[in-house]
Short mmCIF file of C-alpha atoms in Angstrom, two decimals:
data_model
loop_
_atom_site.label_atom_id
_atom_site.label_comp_id
_atom_site.label_asym_id
_atom_site.label_seq_id
_atom_site.Cartn_x
_atom_site.Cartn_y
_atom_site.Cartn_z
CA MET A 1 -36.83 -17.68 -16.16
CA GLU A 2 -38.71 -16.74 -13.04
CA SER A 3 -40.14 -13.31 -12.52
CA SER A 4 -42.65 -11.80 -10.16
CA GLU A 5 -45.29 -12.49 -12.83
CA ASN A 6 -44.51 -16.17 -12.78
CA GLY A 7 -44.86 -16.45 -9.05
CA PRO A 8 -42.29 -17.31 -6.46
CA VAL A 9 -40.29 -20.48 -6.32
CA SER A 10 -40.30 -21.67 -2.74
CA ALA A 11 -37.68 -23.85 -1.15
CA HIS A 12 -40.13 -26.72 -1.44
CA GLY A 13 -40.85 -26.44 -5.13
CA HIS A 14 -42.79 -24.37 -7.57
CA LEU A 15 -45.87 -22.71 -6.16
CA PRO A 16 -48.75 -22.37 -8.57
CA THR A 17 -48.42 -19.12 -10.49
CA ASP A 18 -50.98 -16.46 -9.79
CA PRO A 19 -53.18 -17.15 -12.86
CA GLU A 20 -53.10 -20.90 -12.13
CA LEU A 21 -54.34 -20.21 -8.62
CA ARG A 22 -56.96 -17.75 -9.88
CA VAL A 23 -58.39 -20.29 -12.31
CA LYS A 24 -58.32 -23.02 -9.70
CA ALA A 25 -60.05 -20.73 -7.20
CA LEU A 26 -62.72 -19.71 -9.70
CA GLU A 27 -63.39 -23.33 -10.59
CA GLU A 28 -63.52 -24.27 -6.89
CA ILE A 29 -66.07 -21.51 -6.20
CA LEU A 30 -68.30 -22.47 -9.12
CA VAL A 31 -68.10 -26.15 -8.15
CA ARG A 32 -69.03 -25.35 -4.53
CA LYS A 33 -72.02 -23.39 -5.78
CA GLY A 34 -73.05 -26.28 -7.98
CA LEU A 35 -72.70 -24.20 -11.15
CA VAL A 36 -70.11 -26.38 -12.83
CA GLU A 37 -68.76 -29.90 -12.57
CA PRO A 38 -65.05 -30.63 -13.03
CA ALA A 39 -65.95 -33.53 -15.34
CA ALA A 40 -67.80 -31.11 -17.64
CA LEU A 41 -64.68 -28.95 -17.84
CA ASP A 42 -62.55 -32.03 -18.54
CA ALA A 43 -64.91 -32.98 -21.37
CA ILE A 44 -64.72 -29.52 -22.93
CA ILE A 45 -60.92 -29.54 -22.76
CA ASP A 46 -60.71 -33.05 -24.18
CA MET A 47 -62.94 -32.03 -27.05
CA TYR A 48 -60.80 -29.06 -28.08
CA GLN A 49 -57.46 -30.61 -27.20
CA ASN A 50 -57.97 -33.98 -28.82
CA ARG A 51 -61.03 -34.27 -30.97
CA VAL A 52 -61.60 -30.98 -32.78
CA GLY A 53 -58.89 -29.44 -34.89
CA PRO A 54 -57.79 -28.38 -38.33
CA ARG A 55 -58.04 -31.92 -39.70
CA ASN A 56 -61.82 -31.36 -39.79
CA GLY A 57 -61.43 -28.26 -41.92
CA ALA A 58 -58.90 -30.06 -44.12
CA ARG A 59 -61.46 -32.77 -44.92
CA VAL A 60 -63.99 -30.09 -45.88
CA VAL A 61 -61.47 -28.41 -48.18
CA ALA A 62 -60.45 -31.75 -49.72
CA ARG A 63 -64.07 -32.52 -50.48
CA ALA A 64 -64.58 -29.07 -51.99
CA TRP A 65 -61.55 -29.69 -54.22
CA SER A 66 -62.81 -33.03 -55.47
CA ASP A 67 -66.60 -32.63 -55.57
CA GLN A 68 -67.95 -29.63 -57.50
CA ASP A 69 -71.50 -30.05 -56.17
CA PHE A 70 -70.22 -29.99 -52.61
CA ARG A 71 -68.10 -26.92 -53.37
CA THR A 72 -71.15 -25.11 -54.73
CA ALA A 73 -73.19 -26.08 -51.69
CA LEU A 74 -70.34 -25.07 -49.34
CA LEU A 75 -70.01 -21.62 -50.91
CA ALA A 76 -73.79 -21.13 -50.80
CA ASP A 77 -74.33 -22.37 -47.22
CA ALA A 78 -71.19 -23.45 -45.42
CA THR A 79 -72.94 -24.08 -42.10
CA GLY A 80 -75.34 -26.55 -43.73
CA ALA A 81 -72.68 -28.20 -45.88
CA ILE A 82 -70.29 -28.84 -43.01
CA ALA A 83 -73.11 -30.01 -40.73
CA GLY A 84 -73.76 -32.62 -43.41
CA MET A 85 -70.20 -33.87 -42.76
CA GLY A 86 -70.88 -34.02 -39.03
CA TYR A 87 -69.09 -30.80 -38.11
CA ALA A 88 -71.23 -28.54 -35.97
CA GLY A 89 -71.14 -27.05 -32.52
CA ARG A 90 -70.05 -24.01 -30.60
CA GLN A 91 -68.58 -21.23 -32.70
CA GLY A 92 -69.66 -23.10 -35.79
CA GLU A 93 -73.23 -21.90 -35.92
CA HIS A 94 -72.62 -19.41 -38.70
CA ILE A 95 -69.73 -20.16 -41.00
CA THR A 96 -68.98 -18.71 -44.41
CA ALA A 97 -66.53 -20.34 -46.81
CA VAL A 98 -64.56 -18.02 -49.06
CA GLU A 99 -62.61 -19.38 -52.01
CA ASN A 100 -59.20 -18.38 -53.22
CA THR A 101 -59.03 -18.01 -56.98
CA PRO A 102 -56.28 -17.04 -59.43
CA ASP A 103 -57.49 -13.42 -58.97
CA MET A 104 -58.30 -13.32 -55.26
CA HIS A 105 -56.63 -14.37 -52.02
CA ASN A 106 -58.63 -14.35 -48.79
CA ILE A 107 -57.32 -13.90 -45.27
CA VAL A 108 -59.24 -14.11 -42.00
CA VAL A 109 -58.81 -12.14 -38.77
CA CYS A 110 -60.88 -11.23 -35.73
CA THR A 111 -60.12 -7.61 -34.93
CA LEU A 112 -62.33 -7.68 -31.82
CA CYS A 113 -60.98 -10.74 -30.02
CA SER A 114 -60.41 -14.19 -31.50
CA CYS A 115 -63.60 -15.45 -33.20
CA TYR A 116 -62.71 -18.56 -35.15
CA PRO A 117 -64.59 -21.58 -36.60
CA TRP A 118 -63.87 -24.00 -33.74
CA PRO A 119 -65.60 -27.09 -35.19
CA LEU A 120 -63.43 -26.85 -38.31
CA LEU A 121 -60.12 -25.48 -37.04
CA GLY A 122 -60.09 -26.05 -33.27
CA ILE A 123 -58.64 -23.41 -30.97
CA PRO A 124 -56.86 -20.51 -32.69
CA PRO A 125 -53.06 -20.31 -32.44
CA GLY A 126 -51.48 -17.64 -30.23
CA TRP A 127 -50.54 -15.39 -33.14
CA TYR A 128 -54.17 -15.23 -34.29
CA LYS A 129 -55.02 -13.79 -30.85
CA SER A 130 -52.10 -11.37 -30.76
CA ASP A 131 -52.56 -7.60 -31.01
CA GLU A 132 -50.03 -7.48 -33.82
CA TYR A 133 -51.87 -9.86 -36.14
CA ARG A 134 -55.30 -8.44 -35.29
CA ALA A 135 -54.15 -4.92 -36.12
CA ARG A 136 -51.88 -5.57 -39.08
CA ALA A 137 -53.98 -8.12 -40.99
CA VAL A 138 -56.42 -5.36 -41.87
CA ARG A 139 -53.92 -2.52 -42.29
CA GLU A 140 -51.22 -4.27 -44.29
CA PRO A 141 -52.34 -7.77 -45.26
CA ARG A 142 -49.67 -8.21 -47.93
CA LYS A 143 -46.89 -7.49 -45.44
CA VAL A 144 -48.45 -9.91 -42.96
CA LEU A 145 -48.64 -12.54 -45.68
CA ALA A 146 -44.99 -11.93 -46.54
CA ASP A 147 -44.10 -12.47 -42.87
CA PHE A 148 -45.83 -15.85 -43.15
CA GLY A 149 -43.77 -16.59 -46.27
CA VAL A 150 -46.63 -16.03 -48.69
CA THR A 151 -45.82 -13.73 -51.58
CA LEU A 152 -48.65 -13.12 -54.00
CA PRO A 153 -48.49 -11.79 -57.54
CA GLU A 154 -49.09 -8.01 -57.68
CA ASP A 155 -52.25 -8.46 -59.70
CA LYS A 156 -53.84 -10.83 -57.22
CA ALA A 157 -56.29 -9.01 -54.96
CA VAL A 158 -56.34 -9.66 -51.21
CA ARG A 159 -59.58 -9.63 -49.32
CA VAL A 160 -59.62 -9.51 -45.50
CA TRP A 161 -62.56 -11.01 -43.60
CA ASP A 162 -63.21 -9.82 -40.05
CA SER A 163 -64.81 -12.56 -37.96
CA THR A 164 -67.43 -11.88 -35.32
CA ALA A 165 -69.45 -13.94 -32.88
CA GLU A 166 -72.13 -14.00 -35.59
CA MET A 167 -69.97 -14.96 -38.57
CA ARG A 168 -66.76 -16.93 -38.89
CA TYR A 169 -64.83 -17.78 -42.02
CA ILE A 170 -62.88 -20.61 -43.55
CA VAL A 171 -60.72 -20.09 -46.62
CA ILE A 172 -60.91 -22.69 -49.38
CA PRO A 173 -57.39 -22.45 -50.78
CA GLU A 174 -56.61 -23.14 -54.42
CA ARG A 175 -55.99 -26.78 -55.16
CA PRO A 176 -52.24 -27.25 -55.56
CA PRO A 177 -50.87 -28.04 -59.00
CA GLY A 178 -49.87 -31.65 -59.32
CA SER A 179 -52.61 -32.91 -57.03
CA MET A 180 -54.79 -34.33 -59.78
CA GLY A 181 -55.60 -37.98 -59.23
CA LEU A 182 -55.27 -37.80 -55.44
CA ASP A 183 -58.24 -38.99 -53.41
CA GLU A 184 -59.89 -36.91 -50.69
CA GLU A 185 -57.82 -38.45 -47.93
CA ALA A 186 -54.55 -37.66 -49.70
CA LEU A 187 -55.78 -34.17 -50.58
CA ALA A 188 -56.68 -33.45 -46.94
CA GLU A 189 -53.05 -34.15 -46.02
CA LEU A 190 -52.02 -31.16 -48.14
CA VAL A 191 -54.34 -28.73 -46.35
CA THR A 192 -52.63 -26.83 -43.54
CA ARG A 193 -54.37 -24.89 -40.80
CA ASP A 194 -52.81 -21.65 -41.99
CA SER A 195 -54.03 -22.22 -45.55
CA MET A 196 -57.59 -22.22 -44.17
CA ILE A 197 -56.95 -18.92 -42.32
CA GLY A 198 -55.35 -17.51 -45.45
CA THR A 199 -51.90 -16.96 -43.93
CA GLY A 200 -50.50 -19.98 -45.71
CA LEU A 201 -50.83 -22.04 -48.86
CA PRO A 202 -51.53 -25.76 -49.06
CA MET A 203 -48.56 -28.07 -49.38
CA GLU A 204 -47.64 -29.45 -52.76
CA PRO A 205 -47.81 -33.21 -53.23
CA GLN A 206 -44.48 -35.05 -52.85
CA PHE A 207 -44.00 -37.90 -55.26
CA MET B 1 -44.89 -31.80 -36.82
CA THR B 2 -46.99 -30.29 -39.56
CA PRO B 3 -47.99 -26.65 -39.29
CA GLY B 4 -51.04 -26.25 -37.12
CA SER B 5 -50.53 -29.42 -35.13
CA GLU B 6 -49.14 -27.78 -32.00
CA PRO B 7 -51.12 -28.30 -28.76
CA ALA B 8 -54.40 -26.41 -28.54
CA PHE B 9 -53.38 -24.85 -25.22
CA ASP B 10 -49.91 -23.78 -24.14
CA SER B 11 -50.68 -24.18 -20.42
CA PRO B 12 -53.17 -26.24 -18.46
CA TRP B 13 -54.60 -23.09 -16.89
CA HIS B 14 -55.35 -21.65 -20.34
CA ALA B 15 -57.43 -24.75 -21.04
CA ARG B 16 -59.17 -24.53 -17.66
CA ALA B 17 -60.01 -20.84 -18.08
CA PHE B 18 -61.26 -21.53 -21.60
CA ALA B 19 -63.46 -24.38 -20.40
CA LEU B 20 -64.98 -22.34 -17.57
CA ALA B 21 -66.34 -19.77 -20.04
CA VAL B 22 -67.51 -22.42 -22.50
CA ALA B 23 -69.27 -24.26 -19.66
CA GLU B 24 -71.09 -21.04 -18.72
CA ASN B 25 -72.14 -20.69 -22.35
CA GLU B 26 -73.27 -24.32 -22.53
CA ALA B 27 -75.37 -23.78 -19.39
CA ASP B 28 -77.02 -20.81 -21.16
CA ARG B 29 -75.75 -18.40 -18.53
CA LEU B 30 -73.51 -16.53 -20.94
CA SER B 31 -74.34 -15.49 -24.51
CA TRP B 32 -71.39 -15.74 -26.85
CA PRO B 33 -71.96 -12.37 -28.61
CA ASP B 34 -72.00 -10.70 -25.15
CA TRP B 35 -68.87 -12.62 -24.26
CA THR B 36 -66.92 -11.59 -27.35
CA ALA B 37 -67.94 -7.95 -26.89
CA ARG B 38 -66.70 -8.00 -23.28
CA LEU B 39 -63.54 -9.94 -24.07
CA GLY B 40 -62.82 -7.55 -26.93
CA ALA B 41 -63.17 -4.59 -24.57
CA THR B 42 -60.83 -6.18 -22.03
CA LEU B 43 -58.26 -6.93 -24.72
CA ARG B 44 -58.50 -3.35 -25.98
CA ASN B 45 -57.90 -1.98 -22.47
CA CYS B 46 -55.00 -4.35 -21.79
CA GLY B 47 -53.54 -3.59 -25.21
CA LEU B 48 -53.35 0.14 -24.49
CA SER B 49 -50.29 -0.25 -22.29
CA GLN B 50 -48.58 -3.14 -24.08
CA SER B 51 -48.82 -5.25 -27.20
CA LEU B 52 -50.52 -8.52 -26.31
CA ASN B 53 -48.83 -11.62 -27.68
CA GLY B 54 -51.87 -13.89 -27.61
CA GLY B 55 -50.48 -16.23 -24.93
CA ASP B 56 -50.68 -15.76 -21.15
CA ASP B 57 -51.84 -12.18 -21.59
CA TYR B 58 -54.75 -13.29 -23.76
CA PHE B 59 -55.95 -15.84 -21.23
CA LEU B 60 -55.46 -13.38 -18.36
CA ALA B 61 -57.81 -11.05 -20.23
CA TRP B 62 -60.14 -14.01 -20.74
CA LEU B 63 -60.08 -14.77 -17.01
CA ASP B 64 -60.57 -11.11 -16.00
CA THR B 65 -63.55 -10.87 -18.31
CA LEU B 66 -65.13 -14.03 -16.91
CA GLU B 67 -64.58 -12.93 -13.30
CA SER B 68 -66.08 -9.49 -13.97
CA MET B 69 -69.15 -10.94 -15.64
CA LEU B 70 -69.71 -13.47 -12.84
CA VAL B 71 -69.40 -10.74 -10.19
CA GLU B 72 -71.74 -8.39 -12.07
CA GLU B 73 -74.33 -11.10 -12.40
CA GLY B 74 -74.08 -11.88 -8.70
CA ARG B 75 -72.91 -15.46 -9.17
CA ILE B 76 -69.73 -14.84 -7.25
CA GLU B 77 -68.84 -12.21 -4.66
CA ARG B 78 -66.14 -9.66 -5.11
CA GLY B 79 -63.20 -10.82 -2.97
CA GLU B 80 -64.34 -14.44 -3.01
CA ILE B 81 -61.66 -15.41 -5.48
CA GLU B 82 -58.84 -13.90 -3.42
CA GLN B 83 -60.14 -15.70 -0.37
CA VAL B 84 -60.22 -19.09 -2.08
CA MET B 85 -56.84 -18.42 -3.67
CA ALA B 86 -55.40 -17.93 -0.19
CA GLU B 87 -57.01 -21.18 0.96
CA LEU B 88 -55.62 -23.07 -2.02
CA ALA B 89 -52.15 -21.59 -1.61
CA GLU B 90 -52.14 -22.63 2.03
CA ALA B 91 -53.31 -26.15 1.14
CA HIS B 92 -50.58 -26.31 -1.51
CA GLU B 93 -47.89 -25.20 0.94
CA PHE B 94 -49.07 -27.84 3.36
CA ALA B 95 -49.16 -30.49 0.66
CA LEU B 96 -45.58 -29.71 -0.35
CA HIS B 97 -44.50 -30.96 3.06
CA GLU B 98 -46.22 -34.26 2.46
CA PRO B 99 -44.09 -36.89 0.73
CA ARG B 100 -46.67 -37.91 -1.90
CA ASN B 101 -49.90 -37.00 -3.61
CA VAL B 102 -48.96 -33.35 -3.83
CA GLN B 103 -51.45 -32.58 -6.58
CA HIS B 104 -54.23 -34.80 -5.28
CA SER B 105 -54.20 -33.47 -1.77
CA VAL B 106 -54.78 -29.88 -2.87
CA GLY B 107 -58.34 -28.86 -2.17
CA SER B 108 -59.44 -32.43 -1.56
CA ASP B 109 -60.90 -31.72 1.86
#
């Protein structure tokens, strides 16, 4: 559907929409001034589009599930523990891991904007950046969880973590029943992005 | 597709706007705590009149924030963006009349 916000469609084809043109213009200006190189932008996009994503976080969780010493180290100093696995970089400087237990479920939000542990989870999904999630996760976390299809027992507490530029969080979900005997690689397959934000649970193994 | 495996960016311009701010940060011209404070303020202002869905509106706020900071710091002039937008739109219109290389001919001169 075309609207004035999406820009006009000329007889010749689709003109770039206003925000596309704005971004292109801004890039052009910064390139002309020698402040940025298009190749550097391409590299940043490639990194977050193709090389960094929730599979990194899933490997961390899988290791925490299968290696108690690593789990202890991760809970004590997540930034150091994940750097030891090769995951570091922007928005990963200060990460805290919080563990789900039979008594406690953790959920992560950024009420200010969209702070998120990029090296472990990549770029946050649209809903994480939406006003609705950012407002409701704090106010009514159980209802938000229900909207995501997660219903918790009444006696399980829910703790909400508000991310900032200084501190980001990853949830270590509970290891699913029936996953004993699986190796780290197979365990990582069970770990969804949402389970590391706290809005989902890991998948159960299919045999 | 497993949950969480959708593309990182819904539109190419989201990715480009994202990368421009990250590049400023990588060049040590923008501190990330300052950035999040400013982006948060923009989102709050935009969110007063409508509920933001975290898509185009989020990256528009991102772009507005970046433009404002660059203007305040004197790296770009106010009005410079509109001027270059007009140039690019004109180049695009021209390119649409050419049979080939529509994308490549934009801004290549």
